[in-house]
Short mmCIF file of C-alpha atoms in Angstrom, two decimals:
data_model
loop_
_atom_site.label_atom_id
_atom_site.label_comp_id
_atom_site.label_asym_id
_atom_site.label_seq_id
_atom_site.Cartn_x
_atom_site.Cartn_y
_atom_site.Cartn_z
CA UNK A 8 2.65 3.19 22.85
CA UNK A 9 2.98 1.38 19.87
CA UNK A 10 0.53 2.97 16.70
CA UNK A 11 -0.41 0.53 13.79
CA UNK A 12 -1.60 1.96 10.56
CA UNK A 13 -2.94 -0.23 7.50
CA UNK A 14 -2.57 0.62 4.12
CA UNK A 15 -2.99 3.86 3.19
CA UNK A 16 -3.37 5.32 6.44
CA UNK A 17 -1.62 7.79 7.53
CA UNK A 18 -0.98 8.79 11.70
CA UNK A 19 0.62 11.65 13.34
CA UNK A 20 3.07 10.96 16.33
CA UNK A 21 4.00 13.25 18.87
CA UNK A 22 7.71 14.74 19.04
CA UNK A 23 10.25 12.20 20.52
CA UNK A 24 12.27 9.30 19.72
CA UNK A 25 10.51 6.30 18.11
CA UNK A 26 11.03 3.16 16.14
CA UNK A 27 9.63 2.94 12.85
CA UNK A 28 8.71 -0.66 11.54
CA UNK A 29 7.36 -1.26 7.79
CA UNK A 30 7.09 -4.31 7.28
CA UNK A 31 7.61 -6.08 3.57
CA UNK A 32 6.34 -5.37 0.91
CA UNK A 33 4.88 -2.14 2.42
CA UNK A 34 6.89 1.26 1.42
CA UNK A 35 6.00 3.25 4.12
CA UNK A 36 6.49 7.18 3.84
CA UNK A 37 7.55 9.37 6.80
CA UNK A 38 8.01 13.35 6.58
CA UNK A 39 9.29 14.93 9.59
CA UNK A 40 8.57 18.49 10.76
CA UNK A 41 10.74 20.51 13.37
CA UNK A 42 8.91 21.57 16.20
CA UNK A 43 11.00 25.18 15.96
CA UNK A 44 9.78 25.77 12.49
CA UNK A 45 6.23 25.00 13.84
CA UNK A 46 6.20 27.01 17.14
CA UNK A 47 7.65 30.46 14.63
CA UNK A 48 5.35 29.48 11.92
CA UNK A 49 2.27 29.44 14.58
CA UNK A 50 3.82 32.89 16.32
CA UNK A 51 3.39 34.62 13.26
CA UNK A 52 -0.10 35.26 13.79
CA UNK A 53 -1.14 36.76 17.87
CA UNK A 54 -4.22 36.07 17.05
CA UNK A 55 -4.19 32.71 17.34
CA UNK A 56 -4.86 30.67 21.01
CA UNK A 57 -3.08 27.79 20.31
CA UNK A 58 0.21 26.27 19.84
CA UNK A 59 1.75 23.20 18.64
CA UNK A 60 2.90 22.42 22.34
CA UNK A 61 -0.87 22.33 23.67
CA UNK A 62 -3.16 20.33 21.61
CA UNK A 63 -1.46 17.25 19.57
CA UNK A 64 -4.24 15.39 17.24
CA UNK A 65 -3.20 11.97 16.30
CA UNK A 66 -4.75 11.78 13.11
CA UNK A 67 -3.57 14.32 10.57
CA UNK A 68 -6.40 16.04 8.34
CA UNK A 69 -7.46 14.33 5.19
CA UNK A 70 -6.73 17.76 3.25
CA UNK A 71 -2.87 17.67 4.54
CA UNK A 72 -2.57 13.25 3.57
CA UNK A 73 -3.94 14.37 0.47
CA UNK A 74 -1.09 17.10 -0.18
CA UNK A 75 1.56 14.87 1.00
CA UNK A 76 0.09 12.34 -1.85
CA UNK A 77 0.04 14.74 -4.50
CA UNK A 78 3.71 15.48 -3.61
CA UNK A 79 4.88 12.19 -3.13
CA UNK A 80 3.50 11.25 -6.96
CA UNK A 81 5.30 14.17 -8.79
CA UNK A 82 8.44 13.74 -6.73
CA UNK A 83 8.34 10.38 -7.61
CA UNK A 84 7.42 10.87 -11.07
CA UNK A 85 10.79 10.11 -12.90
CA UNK A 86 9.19 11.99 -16.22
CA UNK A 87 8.96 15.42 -14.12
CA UNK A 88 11.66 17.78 -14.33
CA UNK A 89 13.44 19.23 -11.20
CA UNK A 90 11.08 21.58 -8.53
CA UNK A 91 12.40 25.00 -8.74
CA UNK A 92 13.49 26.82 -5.17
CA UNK A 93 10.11 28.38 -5.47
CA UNK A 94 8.15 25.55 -5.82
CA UNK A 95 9.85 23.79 -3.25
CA UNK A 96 9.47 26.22 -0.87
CA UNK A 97 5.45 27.07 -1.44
CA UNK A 98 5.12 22.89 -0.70
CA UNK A 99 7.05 23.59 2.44
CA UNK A 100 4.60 26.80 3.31
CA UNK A 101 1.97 24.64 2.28
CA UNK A 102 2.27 21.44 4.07
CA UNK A 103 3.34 23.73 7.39
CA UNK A 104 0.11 25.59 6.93
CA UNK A 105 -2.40 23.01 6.77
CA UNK A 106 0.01 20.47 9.77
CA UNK A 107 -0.79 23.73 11.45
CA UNK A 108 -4.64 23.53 10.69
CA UNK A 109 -4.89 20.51 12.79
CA UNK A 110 -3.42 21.71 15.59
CA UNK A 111 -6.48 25.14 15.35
CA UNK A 112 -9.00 22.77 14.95
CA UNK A 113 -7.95 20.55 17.78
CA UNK A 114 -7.89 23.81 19.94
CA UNK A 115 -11.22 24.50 18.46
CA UNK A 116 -12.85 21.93 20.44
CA UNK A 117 -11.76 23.19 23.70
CA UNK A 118 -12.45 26.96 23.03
CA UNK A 119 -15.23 28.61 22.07
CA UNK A 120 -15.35 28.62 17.98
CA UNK A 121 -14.19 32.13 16.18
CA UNK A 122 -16.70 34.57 14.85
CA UNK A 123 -16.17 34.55 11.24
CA UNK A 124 -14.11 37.86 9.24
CA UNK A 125 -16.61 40.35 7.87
CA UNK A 126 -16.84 40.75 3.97
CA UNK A 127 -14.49 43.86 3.91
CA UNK A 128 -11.91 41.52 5.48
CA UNK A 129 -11.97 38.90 3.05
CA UNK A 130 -12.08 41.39 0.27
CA UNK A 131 -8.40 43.22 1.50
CA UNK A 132 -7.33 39.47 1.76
CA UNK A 133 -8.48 38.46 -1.50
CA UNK A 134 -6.26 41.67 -2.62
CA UNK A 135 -3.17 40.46 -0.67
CA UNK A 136 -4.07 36.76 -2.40
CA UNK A 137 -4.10 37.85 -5.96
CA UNK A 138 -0.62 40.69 -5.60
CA UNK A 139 1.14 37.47 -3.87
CA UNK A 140 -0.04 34.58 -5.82
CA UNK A 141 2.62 34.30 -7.09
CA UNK A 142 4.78 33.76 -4.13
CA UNK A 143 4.53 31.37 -1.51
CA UNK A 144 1.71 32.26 0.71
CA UNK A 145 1.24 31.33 4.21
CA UNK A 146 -2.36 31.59 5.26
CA UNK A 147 -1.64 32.18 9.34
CA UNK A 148 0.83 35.08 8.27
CA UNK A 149 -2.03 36.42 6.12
CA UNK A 150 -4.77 36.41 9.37
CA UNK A 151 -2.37 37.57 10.89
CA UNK A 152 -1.19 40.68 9.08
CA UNK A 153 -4.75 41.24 9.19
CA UNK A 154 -5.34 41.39 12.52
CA UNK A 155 -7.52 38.28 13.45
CA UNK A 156 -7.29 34.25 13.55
CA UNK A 157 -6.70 31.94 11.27
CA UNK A 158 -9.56 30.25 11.96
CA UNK A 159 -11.51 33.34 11.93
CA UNK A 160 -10.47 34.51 8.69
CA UNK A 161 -11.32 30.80 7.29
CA UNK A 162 -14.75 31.24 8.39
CA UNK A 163 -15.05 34.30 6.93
CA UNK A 164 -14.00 33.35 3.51
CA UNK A 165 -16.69 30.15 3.95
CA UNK A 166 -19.49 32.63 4.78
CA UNK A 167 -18.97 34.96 2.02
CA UNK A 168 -17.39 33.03 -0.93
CA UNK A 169 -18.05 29.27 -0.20
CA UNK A 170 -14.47 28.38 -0.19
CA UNK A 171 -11.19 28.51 1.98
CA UNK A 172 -8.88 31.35 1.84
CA UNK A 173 -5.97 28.33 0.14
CA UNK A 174 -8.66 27.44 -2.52
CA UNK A 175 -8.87 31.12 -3.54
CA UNK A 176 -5.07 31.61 -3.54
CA UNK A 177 -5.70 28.81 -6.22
CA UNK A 178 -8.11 30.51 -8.36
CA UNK A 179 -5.69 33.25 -8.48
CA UNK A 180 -3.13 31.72 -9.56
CA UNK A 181 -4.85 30.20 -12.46
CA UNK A 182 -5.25 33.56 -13.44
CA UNK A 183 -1.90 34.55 -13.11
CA UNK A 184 -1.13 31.35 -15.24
CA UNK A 185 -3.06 31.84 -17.60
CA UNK A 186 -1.95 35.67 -18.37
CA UNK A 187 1.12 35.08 -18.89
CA UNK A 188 0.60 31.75 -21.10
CA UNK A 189 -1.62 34.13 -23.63
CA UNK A 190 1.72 36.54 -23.35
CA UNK A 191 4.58 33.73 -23.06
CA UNK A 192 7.87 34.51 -24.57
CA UNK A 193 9.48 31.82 -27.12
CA UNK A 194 11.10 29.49 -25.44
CA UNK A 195 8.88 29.09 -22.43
CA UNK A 196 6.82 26.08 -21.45
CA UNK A 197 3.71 25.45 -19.89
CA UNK A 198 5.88 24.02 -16.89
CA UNK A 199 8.14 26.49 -15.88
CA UNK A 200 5.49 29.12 -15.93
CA UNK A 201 3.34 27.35 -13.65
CA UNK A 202 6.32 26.98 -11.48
CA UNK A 203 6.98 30.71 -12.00
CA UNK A 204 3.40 31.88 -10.63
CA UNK A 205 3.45 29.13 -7.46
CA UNK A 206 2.05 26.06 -8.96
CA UNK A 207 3.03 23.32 -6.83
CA UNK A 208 1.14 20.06 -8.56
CA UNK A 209 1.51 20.86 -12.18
CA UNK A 210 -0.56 17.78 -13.06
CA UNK A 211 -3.34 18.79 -10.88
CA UNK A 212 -3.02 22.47 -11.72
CA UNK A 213 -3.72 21.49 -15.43
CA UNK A 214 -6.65 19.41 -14.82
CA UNK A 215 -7.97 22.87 -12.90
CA UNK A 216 -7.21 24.63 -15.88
CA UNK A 217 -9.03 22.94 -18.39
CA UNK A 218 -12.01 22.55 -15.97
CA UNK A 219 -12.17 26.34 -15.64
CA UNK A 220 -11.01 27.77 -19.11
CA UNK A 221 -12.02 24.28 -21.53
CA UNK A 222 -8.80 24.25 -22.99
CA UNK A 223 -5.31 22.80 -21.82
CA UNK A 224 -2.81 24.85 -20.71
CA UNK A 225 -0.53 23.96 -23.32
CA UNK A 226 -3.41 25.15 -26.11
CA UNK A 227 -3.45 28.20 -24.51
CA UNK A 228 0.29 28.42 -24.66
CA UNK A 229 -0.10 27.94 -28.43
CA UNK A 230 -2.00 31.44 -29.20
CA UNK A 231 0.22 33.39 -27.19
CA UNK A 232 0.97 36.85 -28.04
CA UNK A 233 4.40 38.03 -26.69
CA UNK A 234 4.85 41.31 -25.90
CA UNK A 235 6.32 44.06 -27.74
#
């Protein structure tokens, strides 16, 4: 069956062949995901009763379009230097993670809805967040190595800190950022330490900054103290 989006929208069609038509002067934008890498990425966490075979939801969620946007504007950004391997492999983890979102909350409507991690739960995961921000961090891996679902561990982190396990991983990073800014070696620039620590939007990761410390990152980067 034939699916028509207008501008701006965005639609997400089940495995298979397909034609494609964007039609002048639309520039239409199409990222493909194997279903292997899906299917391993959702086994990494038992926990979880569902699968990207199961449930398909048609319309992707508005926090994965917005990702894809924020990718698709620094990629096309012909002022922004090359992603690093790292980078580009935390916005692979990253889009994965929340394509796989849709499919838990999809499965969510047919199941009965998880009971939500207990507070000492989110605290060891808040651990595992700040030693690995750093790195790329998958979220379902995380529930997993914890021992419960990802959807479980998502309302656990809403209960007790009003924000989702991804939005912490953030706030930790930041952190990270902003340590080793104030102890930067010379030579180094705001960018490639971002990179460095797991930043995957530098443009948006600055405006985060400054909203949380009241200073840019690169005034920050001015008053470092390198080490001895």
């Amino acid at each position: 069956m034939p699916i028509i989006l207008r501008a701006g929208e965005a639609a997400l069609p089940r495995p298979g062949a397909r034609t494609t038509t964007i039609p002048d002067p639309y520039t239409g934008f199409v990222l493909q995901a194997p279903m292997a890498l899906l299917a391993a990425r959702a086994g990494q966490n038992g926990e979880d009763p569902w699968h990207p075979a199961r449930e398909w939801p048609s319309i992707p969620s508005q926090r994965l379009v917005r990702a894809i946007r924020y990718i698709v504007d620094d990629l096309d950004d012909e002022t922004s230097a090359p992603l690093p391997p790292r980078a580009m492999q935390g916005m692979s983890r990253m889009l994965t993670d929340l394509l796989l979102d849709g499919f838990s909350a999809r499965m969510e409507r047919t199941t009965r809805p998880p009971s939500a991690a207990g507070l000492a739960l989110v605290r060891r995961a808040e651990a595992i967040l700040r030693d690995r921000a750093h790195t790329a961090v998958s979220i379902v891996a995380l529930a997993g190595e914890l021992g419960v679902s990802t959807r479980s561990l998502q309302a656990g982190f809403q209960r007790h800190r009003g924000m989702t396990p991804r939005d912490v991983l953030a706030a930790c990073r930041l952190e990270t950022v902003r340590d080793r800014l104030l102890k930067a070696r010379p030579g180094e620039t705001v960018t490639v330490i971002a990179y460095d620590c797991g930043v995957m939007h530098v443009g948006r990761f600055a405006a985060a900054y400054r909203a949380r410390y009241g200073e840019t990152p690169s005034a920050t980067l001015a008053r470092a103290s390198p080490p001895t």
